[in-house]
CSV table of C-alpha atoms in Angstrom, one decimal:
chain,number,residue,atom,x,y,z
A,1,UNK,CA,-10.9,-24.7,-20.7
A,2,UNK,CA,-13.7,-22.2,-19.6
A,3,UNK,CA,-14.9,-20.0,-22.3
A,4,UNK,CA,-14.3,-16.4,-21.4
A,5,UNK,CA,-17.4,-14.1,-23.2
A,6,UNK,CA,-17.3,-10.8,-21.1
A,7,UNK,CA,-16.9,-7.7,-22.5
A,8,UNK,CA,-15.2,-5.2,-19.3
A,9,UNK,CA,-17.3,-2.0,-20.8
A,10,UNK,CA,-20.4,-4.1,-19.6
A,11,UNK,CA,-18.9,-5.2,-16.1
A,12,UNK,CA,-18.7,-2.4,-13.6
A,13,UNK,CA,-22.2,-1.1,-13.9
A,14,UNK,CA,-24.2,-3.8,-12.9
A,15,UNK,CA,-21.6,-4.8,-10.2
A,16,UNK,CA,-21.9,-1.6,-8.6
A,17,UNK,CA,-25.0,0.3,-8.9
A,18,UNK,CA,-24.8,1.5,-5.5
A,19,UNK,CA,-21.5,3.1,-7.0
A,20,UNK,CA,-21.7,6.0,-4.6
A,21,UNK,CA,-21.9,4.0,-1.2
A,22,UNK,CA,-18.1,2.8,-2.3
A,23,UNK,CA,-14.5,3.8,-2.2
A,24,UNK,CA,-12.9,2.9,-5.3
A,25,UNK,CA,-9.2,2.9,-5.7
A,26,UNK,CA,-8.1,1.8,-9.3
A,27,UNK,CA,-4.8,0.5,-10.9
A,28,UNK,CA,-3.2,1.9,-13.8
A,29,UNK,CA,-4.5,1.8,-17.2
A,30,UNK,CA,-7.9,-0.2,-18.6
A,31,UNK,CA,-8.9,-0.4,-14.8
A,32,UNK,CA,-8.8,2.9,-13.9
A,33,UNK,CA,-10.6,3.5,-17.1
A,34,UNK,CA,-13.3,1.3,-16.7
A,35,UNK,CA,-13.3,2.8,-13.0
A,36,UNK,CA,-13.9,6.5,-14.2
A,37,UNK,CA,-16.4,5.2,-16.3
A,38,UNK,CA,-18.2,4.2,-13.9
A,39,UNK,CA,-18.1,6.8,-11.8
A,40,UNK,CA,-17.7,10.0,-13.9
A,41,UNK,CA,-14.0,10.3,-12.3
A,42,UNK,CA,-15.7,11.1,-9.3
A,43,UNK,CA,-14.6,11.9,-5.9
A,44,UNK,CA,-15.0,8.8,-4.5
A,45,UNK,CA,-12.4,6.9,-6.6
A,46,UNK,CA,-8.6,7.2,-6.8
A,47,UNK,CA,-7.8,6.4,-10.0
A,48,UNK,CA,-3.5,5.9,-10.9
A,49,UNK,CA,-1.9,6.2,-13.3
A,50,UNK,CA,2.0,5.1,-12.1
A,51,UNK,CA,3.2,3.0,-9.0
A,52,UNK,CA,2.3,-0.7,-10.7
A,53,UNK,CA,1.4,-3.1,-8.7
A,54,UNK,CA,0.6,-0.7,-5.1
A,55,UNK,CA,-3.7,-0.8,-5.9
A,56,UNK,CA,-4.1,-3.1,-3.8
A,57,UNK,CA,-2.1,-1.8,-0.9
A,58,UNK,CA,-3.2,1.4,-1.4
A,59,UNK,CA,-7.0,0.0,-1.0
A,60,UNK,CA,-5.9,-1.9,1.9
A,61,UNK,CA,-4.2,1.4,3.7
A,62,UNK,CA,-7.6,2.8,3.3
A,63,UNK,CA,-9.9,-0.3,4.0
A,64,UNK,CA,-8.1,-0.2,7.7
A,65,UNK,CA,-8.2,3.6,8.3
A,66,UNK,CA,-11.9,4.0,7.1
A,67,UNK,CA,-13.8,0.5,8.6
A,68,UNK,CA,-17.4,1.8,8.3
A,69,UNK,CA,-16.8,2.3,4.5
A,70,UNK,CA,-16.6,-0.3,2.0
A,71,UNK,CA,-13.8,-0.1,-0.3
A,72,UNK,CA,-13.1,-1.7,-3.5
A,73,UNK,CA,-10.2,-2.4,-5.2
A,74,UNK,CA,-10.4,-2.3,-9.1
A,75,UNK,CA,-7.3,-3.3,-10.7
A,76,UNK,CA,-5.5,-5.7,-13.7
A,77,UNK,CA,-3.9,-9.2,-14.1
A,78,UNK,CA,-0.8,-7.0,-14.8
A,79,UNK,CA,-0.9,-4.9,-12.3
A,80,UNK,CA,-2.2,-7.3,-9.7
A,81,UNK,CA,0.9,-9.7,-10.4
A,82,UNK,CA,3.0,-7.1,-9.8
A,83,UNK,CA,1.9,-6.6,-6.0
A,84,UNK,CA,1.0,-10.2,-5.6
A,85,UNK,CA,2.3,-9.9,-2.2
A,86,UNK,CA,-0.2,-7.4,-1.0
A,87,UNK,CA,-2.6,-10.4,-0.8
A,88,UNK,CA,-1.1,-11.9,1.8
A,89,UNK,CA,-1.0,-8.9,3.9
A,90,UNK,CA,-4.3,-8.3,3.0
A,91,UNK,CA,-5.4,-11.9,4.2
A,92,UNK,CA,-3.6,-11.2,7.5
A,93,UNK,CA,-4.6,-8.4,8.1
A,94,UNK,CA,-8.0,-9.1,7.4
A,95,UNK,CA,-10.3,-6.0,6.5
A,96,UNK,CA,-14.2,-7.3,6.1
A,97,UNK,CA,-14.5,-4.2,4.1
A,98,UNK,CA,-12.4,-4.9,1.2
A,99,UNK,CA,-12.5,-6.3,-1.6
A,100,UNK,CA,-10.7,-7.0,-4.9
A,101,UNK,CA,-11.8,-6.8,-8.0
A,102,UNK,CA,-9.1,-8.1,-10.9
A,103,UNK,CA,-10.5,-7.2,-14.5
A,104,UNK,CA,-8.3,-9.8,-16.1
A,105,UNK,CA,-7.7,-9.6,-20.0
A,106,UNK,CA,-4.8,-11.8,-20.0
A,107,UNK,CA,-2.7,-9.1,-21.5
A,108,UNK,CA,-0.8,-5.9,-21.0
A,109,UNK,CA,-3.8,-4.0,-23.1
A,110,UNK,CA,-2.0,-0.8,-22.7
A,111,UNK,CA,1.2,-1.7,-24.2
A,112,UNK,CA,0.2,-3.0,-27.2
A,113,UNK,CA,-1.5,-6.6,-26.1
A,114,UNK,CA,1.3,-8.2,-25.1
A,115,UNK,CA,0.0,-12.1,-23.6
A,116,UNK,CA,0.0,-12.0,-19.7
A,117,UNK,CA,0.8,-15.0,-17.8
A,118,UNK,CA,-2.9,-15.6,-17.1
A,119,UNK,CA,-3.4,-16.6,-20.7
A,120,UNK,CA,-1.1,-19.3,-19.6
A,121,UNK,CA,-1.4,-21.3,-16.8
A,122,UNK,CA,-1.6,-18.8,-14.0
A,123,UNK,CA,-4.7,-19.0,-12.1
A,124,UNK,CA,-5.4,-15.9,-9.9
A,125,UNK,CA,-8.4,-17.3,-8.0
A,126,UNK,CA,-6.0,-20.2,-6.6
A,127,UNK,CA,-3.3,-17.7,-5.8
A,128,UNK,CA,-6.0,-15.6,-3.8
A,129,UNK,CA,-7.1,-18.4,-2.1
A,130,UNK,CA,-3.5,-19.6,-1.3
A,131,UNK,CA,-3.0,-16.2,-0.4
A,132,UNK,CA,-5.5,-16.9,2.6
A,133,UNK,CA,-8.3,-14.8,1.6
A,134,UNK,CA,-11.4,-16.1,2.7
A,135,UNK,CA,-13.8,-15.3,-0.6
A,136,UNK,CA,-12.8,-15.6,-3.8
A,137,UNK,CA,-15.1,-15.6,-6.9
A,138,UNK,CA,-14.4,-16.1,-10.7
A,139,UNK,CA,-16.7,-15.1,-13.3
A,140,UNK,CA,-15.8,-15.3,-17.4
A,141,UNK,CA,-19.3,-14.2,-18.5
A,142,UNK,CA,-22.2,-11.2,-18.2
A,143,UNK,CA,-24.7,-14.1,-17.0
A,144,UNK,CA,-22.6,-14.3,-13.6
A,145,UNK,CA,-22.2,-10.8,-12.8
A,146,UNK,CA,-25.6,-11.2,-10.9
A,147,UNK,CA,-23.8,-13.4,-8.4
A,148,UNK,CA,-21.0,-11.4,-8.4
A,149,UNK,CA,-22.6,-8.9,-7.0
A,150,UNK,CA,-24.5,-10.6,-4.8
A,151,UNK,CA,-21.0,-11.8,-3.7
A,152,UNK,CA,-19.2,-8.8,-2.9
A,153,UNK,CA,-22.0,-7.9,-0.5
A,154,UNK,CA,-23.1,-11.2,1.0
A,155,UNK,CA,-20.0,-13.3,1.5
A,156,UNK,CA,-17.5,-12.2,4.2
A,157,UNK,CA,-14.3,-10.4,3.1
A,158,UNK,CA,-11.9,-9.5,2.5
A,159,UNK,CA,-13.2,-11.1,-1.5
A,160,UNK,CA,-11.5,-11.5,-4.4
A,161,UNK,CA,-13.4,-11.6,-7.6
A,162,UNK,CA,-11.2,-12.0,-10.5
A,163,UNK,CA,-13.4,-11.7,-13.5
A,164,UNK,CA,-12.3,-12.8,-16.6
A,165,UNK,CA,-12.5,-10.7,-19.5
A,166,UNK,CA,-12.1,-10.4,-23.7
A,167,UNK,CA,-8.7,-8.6,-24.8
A,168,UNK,CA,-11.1,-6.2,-26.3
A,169,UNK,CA,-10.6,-2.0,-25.4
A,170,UNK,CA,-11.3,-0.8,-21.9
A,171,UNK,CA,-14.4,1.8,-21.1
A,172,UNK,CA,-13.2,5.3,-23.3
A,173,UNK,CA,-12.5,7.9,-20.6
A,174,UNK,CA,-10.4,10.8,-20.3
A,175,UNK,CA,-9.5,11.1,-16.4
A,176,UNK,CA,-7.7,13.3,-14.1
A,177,UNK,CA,-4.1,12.0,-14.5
A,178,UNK,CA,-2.5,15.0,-12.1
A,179,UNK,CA,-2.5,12.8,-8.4
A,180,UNK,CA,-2.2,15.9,-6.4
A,181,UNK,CA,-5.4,17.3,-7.4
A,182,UNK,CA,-7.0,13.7,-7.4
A,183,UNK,CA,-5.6,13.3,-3.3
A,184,UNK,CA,-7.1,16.6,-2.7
A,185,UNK,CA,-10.6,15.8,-4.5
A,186,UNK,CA,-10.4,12.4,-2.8
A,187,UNK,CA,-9.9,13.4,1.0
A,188,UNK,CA,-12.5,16.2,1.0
A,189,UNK,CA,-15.5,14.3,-0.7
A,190,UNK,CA,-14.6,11.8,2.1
A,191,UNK,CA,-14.4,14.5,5.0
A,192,UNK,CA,-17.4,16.1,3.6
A,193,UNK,CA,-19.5,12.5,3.9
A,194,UNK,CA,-17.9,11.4,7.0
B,1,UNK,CA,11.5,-10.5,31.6
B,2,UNK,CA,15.1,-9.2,30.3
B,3,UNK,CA,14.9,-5.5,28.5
B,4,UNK,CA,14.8,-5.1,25.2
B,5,UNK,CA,18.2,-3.1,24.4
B,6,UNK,CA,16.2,-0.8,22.0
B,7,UNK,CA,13.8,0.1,24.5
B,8,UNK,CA,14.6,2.8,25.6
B,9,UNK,CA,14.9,4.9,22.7
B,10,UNK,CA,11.5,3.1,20.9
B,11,UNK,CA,9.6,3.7,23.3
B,12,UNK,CA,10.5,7.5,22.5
B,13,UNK,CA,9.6,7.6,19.3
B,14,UNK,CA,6.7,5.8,20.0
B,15,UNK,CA,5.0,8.2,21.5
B,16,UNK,CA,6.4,10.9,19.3
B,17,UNK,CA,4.9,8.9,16.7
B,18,UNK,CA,1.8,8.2,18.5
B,19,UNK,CA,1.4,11.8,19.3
B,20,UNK,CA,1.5,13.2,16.0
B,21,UNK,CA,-1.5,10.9,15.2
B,22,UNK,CA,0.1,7.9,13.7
B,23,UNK,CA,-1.7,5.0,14.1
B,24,UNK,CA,-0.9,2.7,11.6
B,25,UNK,CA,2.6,1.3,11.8
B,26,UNK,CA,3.8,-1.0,8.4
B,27,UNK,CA,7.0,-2.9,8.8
B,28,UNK,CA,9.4,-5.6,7.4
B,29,UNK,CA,10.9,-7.2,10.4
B,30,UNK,CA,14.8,-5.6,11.3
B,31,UNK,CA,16.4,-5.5,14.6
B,32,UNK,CA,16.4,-1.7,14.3
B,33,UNK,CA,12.4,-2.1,14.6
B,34,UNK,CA,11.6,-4.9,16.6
B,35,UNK,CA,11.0,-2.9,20.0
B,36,UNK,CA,8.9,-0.2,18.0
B,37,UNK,CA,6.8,-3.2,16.0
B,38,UNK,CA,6.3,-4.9,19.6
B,39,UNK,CA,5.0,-1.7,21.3
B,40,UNK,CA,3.3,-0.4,18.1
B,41,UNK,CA,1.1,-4.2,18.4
B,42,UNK,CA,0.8,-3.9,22.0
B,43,UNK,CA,-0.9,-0.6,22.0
B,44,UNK,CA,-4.8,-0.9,21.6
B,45,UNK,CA,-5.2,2.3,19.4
B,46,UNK,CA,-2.6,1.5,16.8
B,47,UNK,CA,-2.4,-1.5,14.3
B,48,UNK,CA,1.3,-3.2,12.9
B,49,UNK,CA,1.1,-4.6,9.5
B,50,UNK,CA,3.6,-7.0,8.4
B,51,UNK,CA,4.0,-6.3,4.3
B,52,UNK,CA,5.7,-8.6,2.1
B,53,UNK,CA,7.9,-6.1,0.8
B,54,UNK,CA,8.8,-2.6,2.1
B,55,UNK,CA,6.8,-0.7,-0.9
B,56,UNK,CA,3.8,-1.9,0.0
B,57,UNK,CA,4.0,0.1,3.3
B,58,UNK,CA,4.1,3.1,1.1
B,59,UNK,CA,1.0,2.2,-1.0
B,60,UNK,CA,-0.9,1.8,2.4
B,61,UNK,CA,0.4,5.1,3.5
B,62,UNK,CA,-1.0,6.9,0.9
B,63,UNK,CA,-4.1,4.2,1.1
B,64,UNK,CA,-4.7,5.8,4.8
B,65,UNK,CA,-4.1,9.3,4.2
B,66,UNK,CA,-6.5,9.8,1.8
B,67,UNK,CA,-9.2,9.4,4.3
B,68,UNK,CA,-7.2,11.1,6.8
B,69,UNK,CA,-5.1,8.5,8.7
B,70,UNK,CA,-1.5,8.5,9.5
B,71,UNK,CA,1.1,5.6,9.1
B,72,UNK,CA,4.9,4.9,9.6
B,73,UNK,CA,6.6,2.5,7.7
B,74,UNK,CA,9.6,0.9,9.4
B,75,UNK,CA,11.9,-1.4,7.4
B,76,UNK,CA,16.1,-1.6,7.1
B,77,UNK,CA,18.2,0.4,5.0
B,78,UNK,CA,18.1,-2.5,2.1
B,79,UNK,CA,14.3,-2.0,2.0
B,80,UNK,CA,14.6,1.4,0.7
B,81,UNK,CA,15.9,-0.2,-2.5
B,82,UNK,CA,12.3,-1.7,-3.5
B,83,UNK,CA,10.4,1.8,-3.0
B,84,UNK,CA,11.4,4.3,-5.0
B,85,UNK,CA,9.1,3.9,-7.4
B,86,UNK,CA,5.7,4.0,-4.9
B,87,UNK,CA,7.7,7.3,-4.4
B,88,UNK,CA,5.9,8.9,-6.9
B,89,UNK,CA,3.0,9.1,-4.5
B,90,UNK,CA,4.9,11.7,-2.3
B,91,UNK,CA,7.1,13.5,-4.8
B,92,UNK,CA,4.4,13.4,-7.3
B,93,UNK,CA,1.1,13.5,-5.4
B,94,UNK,CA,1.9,15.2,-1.7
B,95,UNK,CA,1.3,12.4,-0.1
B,96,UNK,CA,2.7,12.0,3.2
B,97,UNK,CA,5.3,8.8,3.9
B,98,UNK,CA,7.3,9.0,7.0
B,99,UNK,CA,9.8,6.7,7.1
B,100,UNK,CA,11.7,4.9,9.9
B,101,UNK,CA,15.5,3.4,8.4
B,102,UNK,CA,17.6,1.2,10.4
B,103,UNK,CA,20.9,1.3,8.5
B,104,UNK,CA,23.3,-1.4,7.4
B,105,UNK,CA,25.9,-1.3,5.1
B,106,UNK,CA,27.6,1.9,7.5
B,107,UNK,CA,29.5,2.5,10.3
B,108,UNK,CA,31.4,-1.1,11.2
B,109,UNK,CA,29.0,-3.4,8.9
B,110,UNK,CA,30.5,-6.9,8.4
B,111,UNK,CA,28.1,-8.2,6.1
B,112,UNK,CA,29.2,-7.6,2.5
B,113,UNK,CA,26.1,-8.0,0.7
B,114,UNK,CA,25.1,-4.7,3.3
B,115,UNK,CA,27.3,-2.4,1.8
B,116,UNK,CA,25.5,-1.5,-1.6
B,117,UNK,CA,22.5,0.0,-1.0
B,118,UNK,CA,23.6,0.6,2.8
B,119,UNK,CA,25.7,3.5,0.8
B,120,UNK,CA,22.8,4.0,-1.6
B,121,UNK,CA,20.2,5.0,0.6
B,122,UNK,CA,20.4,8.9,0.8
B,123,UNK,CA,21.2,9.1,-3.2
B,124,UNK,CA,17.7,7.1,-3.4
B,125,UNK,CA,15.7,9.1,-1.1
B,126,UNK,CA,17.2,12.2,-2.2
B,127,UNK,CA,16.3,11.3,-5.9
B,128,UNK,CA,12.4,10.5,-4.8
B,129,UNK,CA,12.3,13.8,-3.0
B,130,UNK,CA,12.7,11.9,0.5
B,131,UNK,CA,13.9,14.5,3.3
B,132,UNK,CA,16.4,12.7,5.3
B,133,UNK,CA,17.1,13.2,9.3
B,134,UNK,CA,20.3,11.4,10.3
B,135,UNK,CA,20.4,10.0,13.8
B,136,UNK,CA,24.0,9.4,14.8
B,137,UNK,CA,23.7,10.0,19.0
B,138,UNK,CA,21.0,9.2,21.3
B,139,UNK,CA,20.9,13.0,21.7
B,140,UNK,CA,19.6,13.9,18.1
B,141,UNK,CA,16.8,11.3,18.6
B,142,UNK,CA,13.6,13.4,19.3
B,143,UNK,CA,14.9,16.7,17.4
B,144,UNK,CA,15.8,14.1,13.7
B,145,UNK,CA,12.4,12.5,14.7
B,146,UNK,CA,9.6,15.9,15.2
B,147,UNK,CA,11.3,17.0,12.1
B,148,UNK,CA,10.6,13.9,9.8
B,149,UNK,CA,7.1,13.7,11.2
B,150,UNK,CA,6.3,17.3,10.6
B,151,UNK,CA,8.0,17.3,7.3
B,152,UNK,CA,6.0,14.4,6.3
B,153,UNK,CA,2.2,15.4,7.7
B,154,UNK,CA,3.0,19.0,7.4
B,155,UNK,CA,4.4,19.5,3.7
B,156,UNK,CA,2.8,16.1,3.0
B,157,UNK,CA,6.0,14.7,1.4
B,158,UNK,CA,8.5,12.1,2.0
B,159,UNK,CA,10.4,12.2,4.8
B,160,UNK,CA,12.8,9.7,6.5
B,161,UNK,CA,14.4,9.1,10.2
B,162,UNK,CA,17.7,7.0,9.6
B,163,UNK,CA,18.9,5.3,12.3
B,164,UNK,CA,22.5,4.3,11.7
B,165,UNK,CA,24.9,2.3,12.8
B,166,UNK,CA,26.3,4.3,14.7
B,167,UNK,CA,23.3,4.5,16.7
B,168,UNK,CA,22.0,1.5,16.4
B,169,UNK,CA,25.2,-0.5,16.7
B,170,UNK,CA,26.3,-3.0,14.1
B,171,UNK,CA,25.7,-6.7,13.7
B,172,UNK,CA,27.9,-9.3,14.6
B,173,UNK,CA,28.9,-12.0,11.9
């Protein structure tokens, strides 16, 4: 059994320090926190904080009504499995410009570390690739987050990378919870760059 | 090629839907949509999305209008039973979601398993903050249907055109 060795605080960062070049949308939680982390809560991601399992959706909604952005999706295991469905839509419908990116702590960190199913035996990298999505990356430790991010912008998408991560704390950061005001922010950063 | 005996009226709303800027159209497959799904994949300047499950259609919604894109989602009336939930996005956040319900579970349904959340639907909508805009007659199509789409992209809330039996005519068994 791989040996999973990275810390989530020290993930985001190096993935994405073109940060400002993306659109983020994050899942509930660690993700989200993590997410405003790295970009200051800023205008650019949608951070959630409700509605389980719709990230990925949501990012896809957006993926095929902005095409000459690049979106990424930053969600959970939890959260993930509870919209596993979305990655088959996503698959078929195909966006180049999206992709997925499943902090995976093998628990629900939020709710007291309760073990996830991904502790088990469920493998999220073969359900991607089930799924039909055409890149899909896994990653357990801070040595392959170089190729990570070298795989979110070389290899053609939509991508999943589900990076695997301690049970330790997410990123500590006090967001915007109210969604109004976030929509609001959201749409006119993006009408303001577009 | 025989007509499609929804065509009439879907390719009515359409247009309505196609003129008030909608151009992404999410679905799970129902003989109430099947016309509208066709003509919404036929057009080049609007996209159908098959989900896996109706809420996901909602997600995508709110996905789309945040940078500034519309979408219908079309499913049956059981469908409305997995959203409520991804709700929170309208009644919570002002996101748009227009919504397009073909009923069962009404007017002359045969199908037992139709009945409970055929009768549920408004009480769920109603509870998310859904508007609803009954379409009974052919004659309260356009009228039910200008005032869910400017109830959705206007007061960017939830807003839903039922079509019911009635209407739509109900299902042999």
């Amino acid at each position: 059994m791989t040996k999973i060795t990275l810390d989530r605080r020290e993930l985001l960062a190096p993935l994405f320090p073109d940060k400002d070049k993306w659109l983020f949308v994050s899942g509930l939680a660690g993700s989200s926190k993590d997410a405003a982390g790295l970009t200051n809560d800023g205008p650019n991601l949608f951070t959630m904080a409700g509605c389980m399992g719709s990230a990925v959706a949501t990012g896809l909604g957006m993926a095929l009504s902005a095409p000459e952005k690049q979106v990424a999706v930053i969600t959970g295991d939890g959260e993930l499995q509870m919209g596993l469905g979305s990655l088959n839509t996503v698959a078929t419908q195909a966006p180049a410009n999206l992709t997925i990116i499943c902090i995976d702590n093998g628990t629900h960190g939020e709710t007291g570390g309760q073990e996830g199913h991904t502790a088990q035996r469920t493998n999220l990298a073969m359900i991607a690739q089930g799924s039909g999505i055409p890149s899909v990356k896994e990653i357990t430790s801070a040595d392959q987050i170089a190729d990570a991010h070298d795989f979110i912008r070389n290899q053609p998408g939509p991508r999943f990378l589900w990076c695997r991560v301690l049970p330790g704390d997410p990123t500590a950061f006090k967001r915007n919870f109210n969604p109004a005001e976030c929509r609001i922010a959201f749409r006119n950063a993006y009408f303001q760059s577009a | 090629m025989s007509k499609h005996p929804h065509d009439e009226w879907s390719q009515v709303l359409f247009r309505q839907f196609k003129d008030a800027g909608v151009d992404l159209f999410t679905y799970i497959p129902d003989a109430g949509n099947a016309r509208l799904a066709e003509l919404a994949e036929e057009d080049n300047e609007t996209r159908l999305v098959l989900l896996t499950t109706e809420e996901e259609g909602v997600a995508m919604a709110a996905g789309a209008d945040l940078v500034g894109k519309k979408s219908v989602l079309m499913m049956q009336s059981s469908g409305v039973g997995n959203c409520p939930n991804y709700l929170s996005f309208s009644k919570g956040g002002n996101f748009p979601c227009l919504m397009m319900v073909s009923m069962r579970g009404d007017y002359g349904e045969q199908n037992p398993w139709q009945y409970p959340m055929g009768q549920a639907v408004d009480k769920i909508l109603e509870a998310m903050g859904v508007m609803v805009f009954r379409v009974d007659r052919r004659d309260e199509l356009e009228a039910a249907s200008q005032a869910a789409i400017n109830a959705a992209f206007r007061n960017n809330q939830g807003a839903a055109l039922i079509l019911t039996q009635k209407f739509l005519g109900a299902k042999a068994f």
